[in-house]
PDB file of C-alpha atoms in Angstrom:
ATOM      1  CA  UNK A   1     -31.211 -16.875  55.489  1.00  0.00           C
ATOM      2  CA  UNK A   2     -31.355 -14.464  52.561  1.00  0.00           C
ATOM      3  CA  UNK A   3     -30.593 -11.315  54.584  1.00  0.00           C
ATOM      4  CA  UNK A   4     -27.530 -12.805  56.279  1.00  0.00           C
ATOM      5  CA  UNK A   5     -26.221 -14.082  52.936  1.00  0.00           C
ATOM      6  CA  UNK A   6     -26.470 -10.652  51.320  1.00  0.00           C
ATOM      7  CA  UNK A   7     -25.069  -8.736  54.301  1.00  0.00           C
ATOM      8  CA  UNK A   8     -22.134 -11.108  54.827  1.00  0.00           C
ATOM      9  CA  UNK A   9     -21.336 -11.652  51.150  1.00  0.00           C
ATOM     10  CA  UNK A  10     -21.428 -15.430  51.452  1.00  0.00           C
ATOM     11  CA  UNK A  11     -23.530 -18.209  49.965  1.00  0.00           C
ATOM     12  CA  UNK A  12     -24.100 -21.378  51.982  1.00  0.00           C
ATOM     13  CA  UNK A  13     -22.799 -24.627  50.478  1.00  0.00           C
ATOM     14  CA  UNK A  14     -26.245 -26.302  50.192  1.00  0.00           C
ATOM     15  CA  UNK A  15     -27.324 -23.380  47.983  1.00  0.00           C
ATOM     16  CA  UNK A  16     -24.450 -24.169  45.602  1.00  0.00           C
ATOM     17  CA  UNK A  17     -25.211 -27.841  44.998  1.00  0.00           C
ATOM     18  CA  UNK A  18     -27.153 -28.728  41.860  1.00  0.00           C
ATOM     19  CA  UNK A  19     -28.812 -31.930  40.699  1.00  0.00           C
ATOM     20  CA  UNK A  20     -28.282 -32.160  36.935  1.00  0.00           C
ATOM     21  CA  UNK A  21     -30.704 -33.785  34.527  1.00  0.00           C
ATOM     22  CA  UNK A  22     -30.894 -33.525  30.752  1.00  0.00           C
ATOM     23  CA  UNK A  23     -33.597 -32.473  28.305  1.00  0.00           C
ATOM     24  CA  UNK A  24     -33.580 -32.421  24.476  1.00  0.00           C
ATOM     25  CA  UNK A  25     -32.341 -29.136  23.001  1.00  0.00           C
ATOM     26  CA  UNK A  26     -35.205 -29.157  20.500  1.00  0.00           C
ATOM     27  CA  UNK A  27     -38.428 -31.163  20.159  1.00  0.00           C
ATOM     28  CA  UNK A  28     -38.063 -34.265  18.033  1.00  0.00           C
ATOM     29  CA  UNK A  29     -34.339 -34.833  18.605  1.00  0.00           C
ATOM     30  CA  UNK A  30     -33.117 -38.312  19.532  1.00  0.00           C
ATOM     31  CA  UNK A  31     -32.800 -38.324  23.360  1.00  0.00           C
ATOM     32  CA  UNK A  32     -30.296 -41.197  23.158  1.00  0.00           C
ATOM     33  CA  UNK A  33     -27.740 -38.948  21.450  1.00  0.00           C
ATOM     34  CA  UNK A  34     -25.879 -36.946  24.099  1.00  0.00           C
ATOM     35  CA  UNK A  35     -25.180 -34.167  21.568  1.00  0.00           C
ATOM     36  CA  UNK A  36     -28.933 -33.500  21.438  1.00  0.00           C
ATOM     37  CA  UNK A  37     -29.274 -33.015  25.193  1.00  0.00           C
ATOM     38  CA  UNK A  38     -29.021 -29.883  27.320  1.00  0.00           C
ATOM     39  CA  UNK A  39     -28.003 -30.149  31.010  1.00  0.00           C
ATOM     40  CA  UNK A  40     -30.372 -28.452  33.440  1.00  0.00           C
ATOM     41  CA  UNK A  41     -29.392 -27.702  37.038  1.00  0.00           C
ATOM     42  CA  UNK A  42     -32.028 -28.189  39.726  1.00  0.00           C
ATOM     43  CA  UNK A  43     -31.385 -26.040  42.791  1.00  0.00           C
ATOM     44  CA  UNK A  44     -33.027 -25.752  46.188  1.00  0.00           C
ATOM     45  CA  UNK A  45     -36.135 -23.589  46.191  1.00  0.00           C
ATOM     46  CA  UNK A  46     -34.669 -21.213  48.778  1.00  0.00           C
ATOM     47  CA  UNK A  47     -31.519 -20.916  46.628  1.00  0.00           C
ATOM     48  CA  UNK A  48     -33.657 -19.733  43.714  1.00  0.00           C
ATOM     49  CA  UNK A  49     -35.407 -17.222  45.961  1.00  0.00           C
ATOM     50  CA  UNK A  50     -31.993 -15.852  46.960  1.00  0.00           C
ATOM     51  CA  UNK A  51     -30.895 -15.696  43.318  1.00  0.00           C
ATOM     52  CA  UNK A  52     -34.099 -13.930  42.326  1.00  0.00           C
ATOM     53  CA  UNK A  53     -33.460 -11.259  44.960  1.00  0.00           C
ATOM     54  CA  UNK A  54     -29.910 -10.725  43.725  1.00  0.00           C
ATOM     55  CA  UNK A  55     -30.978 -10.793  40.064  1.00  0.00           C
ATOM     56  CA  UNK A  56     -33.526  -8.048  40.713  1.00  0.00           C
ATOM     57  CA  UNK A  57     -30.895  -5.813  42.323  1.00  0.00           C
ATOM     58  CA  UNK A  58     -28.362  -6.601  39.598  1.00  0.00           C
ATOM     59  CA  UNK A  59     -30.881  -5.799  36.868  1.00  0.00           C
ATOM     60  CA  UNK A  60     -31.653  -2.453  38.520  1.00  0.00           C
ATOM     61  CA  UNK A  61     -27.937  -1.647  38.723  1.00  0.00           C
ATOM     62  CA  UNK A  62     -27.357  -2.495  35.058  1.00  0.00           C
ATOM     63  CA  UNK A  63     -30.416  -0.548  33.941  1.00  0.00           C
ATOM     64  CA  UNK A  64     -29.812   2.591  36.010  1.00  0.00           C
ATOM     65  CA  UNK A  65     -26.160   2.771  34.949  1.00  0.00           C
ATOM     66  CA  UNK A  66     -26.911   1.845  31.316  1.00  0.00           C
ATOM     67  CA  UNK A  67     -24.547  -1.125  31.352  1.00  0.00           C
ATOM     68  CA  UNK A  68     -26.734  -3.418  29.270  1.00  0.00           C
ATOM     69  CA  UNK A  69     -25.653  -3.978  25.686  1.00  0.00           C
ATOM     70  CA  UNK A  70     -28.145  -1.964  23.644  1.00  0.00           C
ATOM     71  CA  UNK A  71     -28.480  -4.718  21.052  1.00  0.00           C
ATOM     72  CA  UNK A  72     -28.969  -7.598  23.503  1.00  0.00           C
ATOM     73  CA  UNK A  73     -32.299  -9.399  23.351  1.00  0.00           C
ATOM     74  CA  UNK A  74     -33.244 -12.337  25.516  1.00  0.00           C
ATOM     75  CA  UNK A  75     -32.725 -12.629  29.278  1.00  0.00           C
ATOM     76  CA  UNK A  76     -34.048  -9.045  29.549  1.00  0.00           C
ATOM     77  CA  UNK A  77     -37.550  -7.665  30.107  1.00  0.00           C
ATOM     78  CA  UNK A  78     -39.165  -6.273  26.938  1.00  0.00           C
ATOM     79  CA  UNK A  79     -36.348  -7.593  24.719  1.00  0.00           C
ATOM     80  CA  UNK A  80     -37.582 -10.737  22.988  1.00  0.00           C
ATOM     81  CA  UNK A  81     -37.028 -12.590  19.713  1.00  0.00           C
ATOM     82  CA  UNK A  82     -39.384 -10.071  18.114  1.00  0.00           C
ATOM     83  CA  UNK A  83     -37.157  -7.102  18.905  1.00  0.00           C
ATOM     84  CA  UNK A  84     -34.129  -8.917  17.486  1.00  0.00           C
ATOM     85  CA  UNK A  85     -35.863 -10.121  14.315  1.00  0.00           C
ATOM     86  CA  UNK A  86     -37.551  -6.792  13.593  1.00  0.00           C
ATOM     87  CA  UNK A  87     -34.287  -4.862  13.764  1.00  0.00           C
ATOM     88  CA  UNK A  88     -32.226  -7.312  11.703  1.00  0.00           C
ATOM     89  CA  UNK A  89     -34.916  -7.834   9.058  1.00  0.00           C
ATOM     90  CA  UNK A  90     -35.474  -4.086   8.767  1.00  0.00           C
ATOM     91  CA  UNK A  91     -31.754  -3.373   8.318  1.00  0.00           C
ATOM     92  CA  UNK A  92     -31.343  -6.097   5.678  1.00  0.00           C
ATOM     93  CA  UNK A  93     -34.423  -5.037   3.720  1.00  0.00           C
ATOM     94  CA  UNK A  94     -33.335  -1.391   3.706  1.00  0.00           C
ATOM     95  CA  UNK A  95     -29.890  -2.440   2.474  1.00  0.00           C
ATOM     96  CA  UNK A  96     -31.374  -4.578  -0.313  1.00  0.00           C
ATOM     97  CA  UNK A  97     -33.625  -1.722  -1.414  1.00  0.00           C
ATOM     98  CA  UNK A  98     -30.529   0.495  -1.588  1.00  0.00           C
ATOM     99  CA  UNK A  99     -28.787  -1.956  -3.918  1.00  0.00           C
ATOM    100  CA  UNK A 100     -26.366  -3.275  -1.319  1.00  0.00           C
ATOM    101  CA  UNK A 101     -25.336  -6.852  -0.642  1.00  0.00           C
ATOM    102  CA  UNK A 102     -25.619  -7.941   2.988  1.00  0.00           C
ATOM    103  CA  UNK A 103     -23.474 -10.649   4.498  1.00  0.00           C
ATOM    104  CA  UNK A 104     -24.933 -12.200   7.644  1.00  0.00           C
ATOM    105  CA  UNK A 105     -22.796 -14.301   9.964  1.00  0.00           C
ATOM    106  CA  UNK A 106     -24.513 -16.359  12.645  1.00  0.00           C
ATOM    107  CA  UNK A 107     -22.325 -17.262  15.621  1.00  0.00           C
ATOM    108  CA  UNK A 108     -23.333 -20.312  17.625  1.00  0.00           C
ATOM    109  CA  UNK A 109     -21.434 -20.511  20.905  1.00  0.00           C
ATOM    110  CA  UNK A 110     -20.688 -24.073  21.985  1.00  0.00           C
ATOM    111  CA  UNK A 111     -21.408 -24.962  25.637  1.00  0.00           C
ATOM    112  CA  UNK A 112     -21.672 -21.239  26.301  1.00  0.00           C
ATOM    113  CA  UNK A 113     -22.927 -21.410  29.895  1.00  0.00           C
ATOM    114  CA  UNK A 114     -20.455 -24.139  30.860  1.00  0.00           C
ATOM    115  CA  UNK A 115     -17.290 -22.434  29.605  1.00  0.00           C
ATOM    116  CA  UNK A 116     -17.555 -19.134  31.458  1.00  0.00           C
ATOM    117  CA  UNK A 117     -14.338 -18.281  33.301  1.00  0.00           C
ATOM    118  CA  UNK A 118     -15.125 -17.292  36.873  1.00  0.00           C
ATOM    119  CA  UNK A 119     -12.124 -14.968  37.140  1.00  0.00           C
ATOM    120  CA  UNK A 120     -13.067 -13.120  33.939  1.00  0.00           C
ATOM    121  CA  UNK A 121     -16.690 -12.861  35.054  1.00  0.00           C
ATOM    122  CA  UNK A 122     -15.671 -11.393  38.416  1.00  0.00           C
ATOM    123  CA  UNK A 123     -13.500  -8.848  36.610  1.00  0.00           C
ATOM    124  CA  UNK A 124     -16.484  -7.954  34.426  1.00  0.00           C
ATOM    125  CA  UNK A 125     -18.646  -7.397  37.512  1.00  0.00           C
ATOM    126  CA  UNK A 126     -15.962  -5.279  39.164  1.00  0.00           C
ATOM    127  CA  UNK A 127     -15.616  -3.115  36.041  1.00  0.00           C
ATOM    128  CA  UNK A 128     -19.371  -2.447  36.213  1.00  0.00           C
ATOM    129  CA  UNK A 129     -19.076  -0.986  39.704  1.00  0.00           C
ATOM    130  CA  UNK A 130     -19.987  -4.119  41.653  1.00  0.00           C
ATOM    131  CA  UNK A 131     -17.412  -4.141  44.444  1.00  0.00           C
ATOM    132  CA  UNK A 132     -16.881  -4.857  48.138  1.00  0.00           C
ATOM    133  CA  UNK A 133     -19.609  -7.016  49.731  1.00  0.00           C
ATOM    134  CA  UNK A 134     -21.652  -7.538  46.531  1.00  0.00           C
ATOM    135  CA  UNK A 135     -18.540  -8.690  44.662  1.00  0.00           C
ATOM    136  CA  UNK A 136     -17.595 -11.000  47.545  1.00  0.00           C
ATOM    137  CA  UNK A 137     -21.105 -12.458  47.337  1.00  0.00           C
ATOM    138  CA  UNK A 138     -20.664 -13.284  43.652  1.00  0.00           C
ATOM    139  CA  UNK A 139     -17.237 -14.757  44.342  1.00  0.00           C
ATOM    140  CA  UNK A 140     -18.773 -16.967  47.028  1.00  0.00           C
ATOM    141  CA  UNK A 141     -21.648 -17.836  44.680  1.00  0.00           C
ATOM    142  CA  UNK A 142     -19.264 -18.997  41.940  1.00  0.00           C
ATOM    143  CA  UNK A 143     -16.700 -20.858  44.050  1.00  0.00           C
ATOM    144  CA  UNK A 144     -17.205 -24.150  45.837  1.00  0.00           C
ATOM    145  CA  UNK A 145     -20.087 -25.216  43.607  1.00  0.00           C
ATOM    146  CA  UNK A 146     -20.849 -28.904  43.120  1.00  0.00           C
ATOM    147  CA  UNK A 147     -23.151 -30.857  40.869  1.00  0.00           C
ATOM    148  CA  UNK A 148     -24.323 -34.430  40.627  1.00  0.00           C
ATOM    149  CA  UNK A 149     -26.186 -36.343  37.951  1.00  0.00           C
ATOM    150  CA  UNK A 150     -29.614 -37.560  38.933  1.00  0.00           C
ATOM    151  CA  UNK A 151     -31.384 -40.334  37.014  1.00  0.00           C
ATOM    152  CA  UNK A 152     -34.853 -40.946  38.385  1.00  0.00           C
ATOM    153  CA  UNK A 153     -34.267 -41.998  42.002  1.00  0.00           C
ATOM    154  CA  UNK A 154     -30.518 -42.630  41.614  1.00  0.00           C
ATOM    155  CA  UNK A 155     -27.931 -39.916  42.299  1.00  0.00           C
ATOM    156  CA  UNK A 156     -24.244 -40.046  41.411  1.00  0.00           C
ATOM    157  CA  UNK A 157     -21.393 -38.717  43.539  1.00  0.00           C
ATOM    158  CA  UNK A 158     -21.089 -34.890  43.491  1.00  0.00           C
ATOM    159  CA  UNK A 159     -18.230 -33.350  41.511  1.00  0.00           C
ATOM    160  CA  UNK A 160     -16.753 -29.837  41.795  1.00  0.00           C
ATOM    161  CA  UNK A 161     -17.656 -27.134  39.268  1.00  0.00           C
ATOM    162  CA  UNK A 162     -14.726 -24.858  38.389  1.00  0.00           C
ATOM    163  CA  UNK A 163     -16.208 -22.917  35.479  1.00  0.00           C
ATOM    164  CA  UNK A 164     -19.534 -21.864  34.029  1.00  0.00           C
ATOM    165  CA  UNK A 165     -22.851 -20.822  35.520  1.00  0.00           C
ATOM    166  CA  UNK A 166     -25.670 -23.319  36.106  1.00  0.00           C
ATOM    167  CA  UNK A 167     -28.323 -23.618  33.410  1.00  0.00           C
ATOM    168  CA  UNK A 168     -31.697 -23.561  35.067  1.00  0.00           C
ATOM    169  CA  UNK A 169     -30.614 -20.997  37.645  1.00  0.00           C
ATOM    170  CA  UNK A 170     -32.086 -17.508  37.956  1.00  0.00           C
ATOM    171  CA  UNK A 171     -28.771 -15.649  37.873  1.00  0.00           C
ATOM    172  CA  UNK A 172     -27.113 -17.721  35.143  1.00  0.00           C
ATOM    173  CA  UNK A 173     -28.589 -15.936  32.093  1.00  0.00           C
ATOM    174  CA  UNK A 174     -27.937 -12.469  33.532  1.00  0.00           C
ATOM    175  CA  UNK A 175     -24.329 -13.319  34.373  1.00  0.00           C
ATOM    176  CA  UNK A 176     -23.914 -14.753  30.888  1.00  0.00           C
ATOM    177  CA  UNK A 177     -24.846 -11.540  29.088  1.00  0.00           C
ATOM    178  CA  UNK A 178     -22.544  -9.589  31.429  1.00  0.00           C
ATOM    179  CA  UNK A 179     -19.768 -11.974  30.449  1.00  0.00           C
ATOM    180  CA  UNK A 180     -20.360 -11.256  26.748  1.00  0.00           C
ATOM    181  CA  UNK A 181     -20.454  -7.449  27.067  1.00  0.00           C
ATOM    182  CA  UNK A 182     -17.019  -6.902  25.390  1.00  0.00           C
ATOM    183  CA  UNK A 183     -18.276  -8.512  22.181  1.00  0.00           C
ATOM    184  CA  UNK A 184     -20.220  -5.366  21.319  1.00  0.00           C
ATOM    185  CA  UNK A 185     -17.088  -3.209  21.488  1.00  0.00           C
ATOM    186  CA  UNK A 186     -15.199  -5.680  19.288  1.00  0.00           C
ATOM    187  CA  UNK A 187     -17.885  -5.566  16.611  1.00  0.00           C
ATOM    188  CA  UNK A 188     -18.131  -1.775  16.733  1.00  0.00           C
ATOM    189  CA  UNK A 189     -14.357  -1.530  16.324  1.00  0.00           C
ATOM    190  CA  UNK A 190     -14.704  -3.270  12.953  1.00  0.00           C
ATOM    191  CA  UNK A 191     -17.884  -1.349  12.027  1.00  0.00           C
ATOM    192  CA  UNK A 192     -19.957  -4.533  12.144  1.00  0.00           C
ATOM    193  CA  UNK A 193     -23.683  -4.333  12.812  1.00  0.00           C
ATOM    194  CA  UNK A 194     -24.857  -6.968  15.266  1.00  0.00           C
ATOM    195  CA  UNK A 195     -27.641  -8.178  17.478  1.00  0.00           C
ATOM    196  CA  UNK A 196     -27.435 -10.733  20.272  1.00  0.00           C
ATOM    197  CA  UNK A 197     -30.194 -13.029  21.406  1.00  0.00           C
ATOM    198  CA  UNK A 198     -29.375 -15.156  24.445  1.00  0.00           C
ATOM    199  CA  UNK A 199     -26.232 -17.092  23.399  1.00  0.00           C
ATOM    200  CA  UNK A 200     -26.693 -16.518  19.653  1.00  0.00           C
ATOM    201  CA  UNK A 201     -25.088 -13.587  17.876  1.00  0.00           C
ATOM    202  CA  UNK A 202     -25.903 -12.216  14.426  1.00  0.00           C
ATOM    203  CA  UNK A 203     -23.280 -10.123  12.612  1.00  0.00           C
ATOM    204  CA  UNK A 204     -24.014  -8.363   9.344  1.00  0.00           C
ATOM    205  CA  UNK A 205     -22.635  -5.775   6.963  1.00  0.00           C
ATOM    206  CA  UNK A 206     -24.230  -4.181   3.916  1.00  0.00           C
ATOM    207  CA  UNK A 207     -21.884  -2.714   1.312  1.00  0.00           C
ATOM    208  CA  UNK A 208     -21.250  -2.902  -2.439  1.00  0.00           C
ATOM    209  CA  UNK A 209     -17.972  -4.746  -1.937  1.00  0.00           C
ATOM    210  CA  UNK A 210     -16.668  -5.889   1.405  1.00  0.00           C
ATOM    211  CA  UNK A 211     -14.477  -8.648   2.740  1.00  0.00           C
ATOM    212  CA  UNK A 212     -15.471 -10.149   6.086  1.00  0.00           C
ATOM    213  CA  UNK A 213     -13.000 -13.004   6.292  1.00  0.00           C
ATOM    214  CA  UNK A 214     -11.208 -11.483   9.259  1.00  0.00           C
ATOM    215  CA  UNK A 215     -14.248 -10.777  11.423  1.00  0.00           C
ATOM    216  CA  UNK A 216     -14.534 -14.147  13.177  1.00  0.00           C
ATOM    217  CA  UNK A 217     -10.739 -14.294  13.412  1.00  0.00           C
ATOM    218  CA  UNK A 218     -10.735 -10.855  15.035  1.00  0.00           C
ATOM    219  CA  UNK A 219     -13.263 -12.017  17.644  1.00  0.00           C
ATOM    220  CA  UNK A 220     -11.169 -15.092  18.441  1.00  0.00           C
ATOM    221  CA  UNK A 221      -7.905 -13.145  18.660  1.00  0.00           C
ATOM    222  CA  UNK A 222      -9.101 -10.120  20.596  1.00  0.00           C
ATOM    223  CA  UNK A 223      -7.434  -9.708  23.990  1.00  0.00           C
ATOM    224  CA  UNK A 224     -10.780  -8.815  25.597  1.00  0.00           C
ATOM    225  CA  UNK A 225     -12.814 -11.637  24.062  1.00  0.00           C
ATOM    226  CA  UNK A 226     -15.008 -13.901  26.219  1.00  0.00           C
ATOM    227  CA  UNK A 227     -13.423 -17.320  26.691  1.00  0.00           C
ATOM    228  CA  UNK A 228     -15.984 -19.234  24.613  1.00  0.00           C
ATOM    229  CA  UNK A 229     -15.565 -21.438  21.559  1.00  0.00           C
ATOM    230  CA  UNK A 230     -17.260 -20.667  18.263  1.00  0.00           C
ATOM    231  CA  UNK A 231     -18.758 -23.978  17.170  1.00  0.00           C
ATOM    232  CA  UNK A 232     -20.540 -23.062  14.025  1.00  0.00           C
ATOM    233  CA  UNK A 233     -20.425 -20.118  11.667  1.00  0.00           C
ATOM    234  CA  UNK A 234     -22.971 -19.806   8.900  1.00  0.00           C
ATOM    235  CA  UNK A 235     -22.776 -17.207   6.147  1.00  0.00           C
ATOM    236  CA  UNK A 236     -25.760 -16.230   4.081  1.00  0.00           C
ATOM    237  CA  UNK A 237     -26.140 -13.683   1.318  1.00  0.00           C
ATOM    238  CA  UNK A 238     -29.256 -11.555   1.681  1.00  0.00           C
ATOM    239  CA  UNK A 239     -30.049  -9.527  -1.395  1.00  0.00           C
ATOM    240  CA  UNK A 240     -33.058  -8.414  -3.310  1.00  0.00           C
ATOM    241  CA  UNK A 241     -34.459 -10.989  -5.735  1.00  0.00           C
ATOM    242  CA  UNK A 242     -32.940  -9.158  -8.717  1.00  0.00           C
ATOM    243  CA  UNK A 243     -29.440  -9.170  -7.187  1.00  0.00           C
ATOM    244  CA  UNK A 244     -29.438 -12.614  -5.613  1.00  0.00           C
ATOM    245  CA  UNK A 245     -28.252 -14.689  -8.571  1.00  0.00           C
ATOM    246  CA  UNK A 246     -25.612 -12.152  -9.598  1.00  0.00           C
ATOM    247  CA  UNK A 247     -24.256 -11.942  -6.047  1.00  0.00           C
ATOM    248  CA  UNK A 248     -23.998 -15.712  -5.633  1.00  0.00           C
ATOM    249  CA  UNK A 249     -22.310 -16.165  -9.018  1.00  0.00           C
ATOM    250  CA  UNK A 250     -19.784 -13.485  -8.245  1.00  0.00           C
ATOM    251  CA  UNK A 251     -18.979 -14.766  -4.760  1.00  0.00           C
TER     252      UNK A 251
END
């Protein structure tokens, strides 16, 4: 039961088996194209109850000890898309009014939930003061997981899961933002303003003249970076209407 799992620091094998189905990433996408699909893990109801109990305690620990990234929206109470958009839009508008040119870089992490290294994640948890029995529980939760594809009434043979956290789980999103915590320190080191929402990250700087070519490279090369791949980087110039044409022509 839940109490014995928490007190012993172990998670039973049936709680770690997931039936995987797929849903379109966005409405209107072709469901026959695998690139448009997102895998969702379906867990036992009692497994989700256990995860919800742990997630509540983990959230309290992160909040009381101020471990959350201040500029992390999504997967947190009272931190939605609105909080992210209001801050970024406000910063960019203030910069434009001050005659500055803002460069915004949008980082899209590919297969973010699936590429999480379990050993790195456990080290992250340990560094946040989660040790002894609680840490053993997370180690048990992450190891020995299996998943199988389910199509209607047909189920394929289970396969082991050696990395990542299950999408569709209760703990997955919370563990994901813990995994990405070092990103904030990397950006601050280079004096980059940023805001994270779920697995999307927005980087921006506002200066008269500034080169940002090494920012993404710095993230990729940092020794403390999360082991995730950057699939797509988009750069946009945000200026006031009077500066826009001049900025683009001079880029």
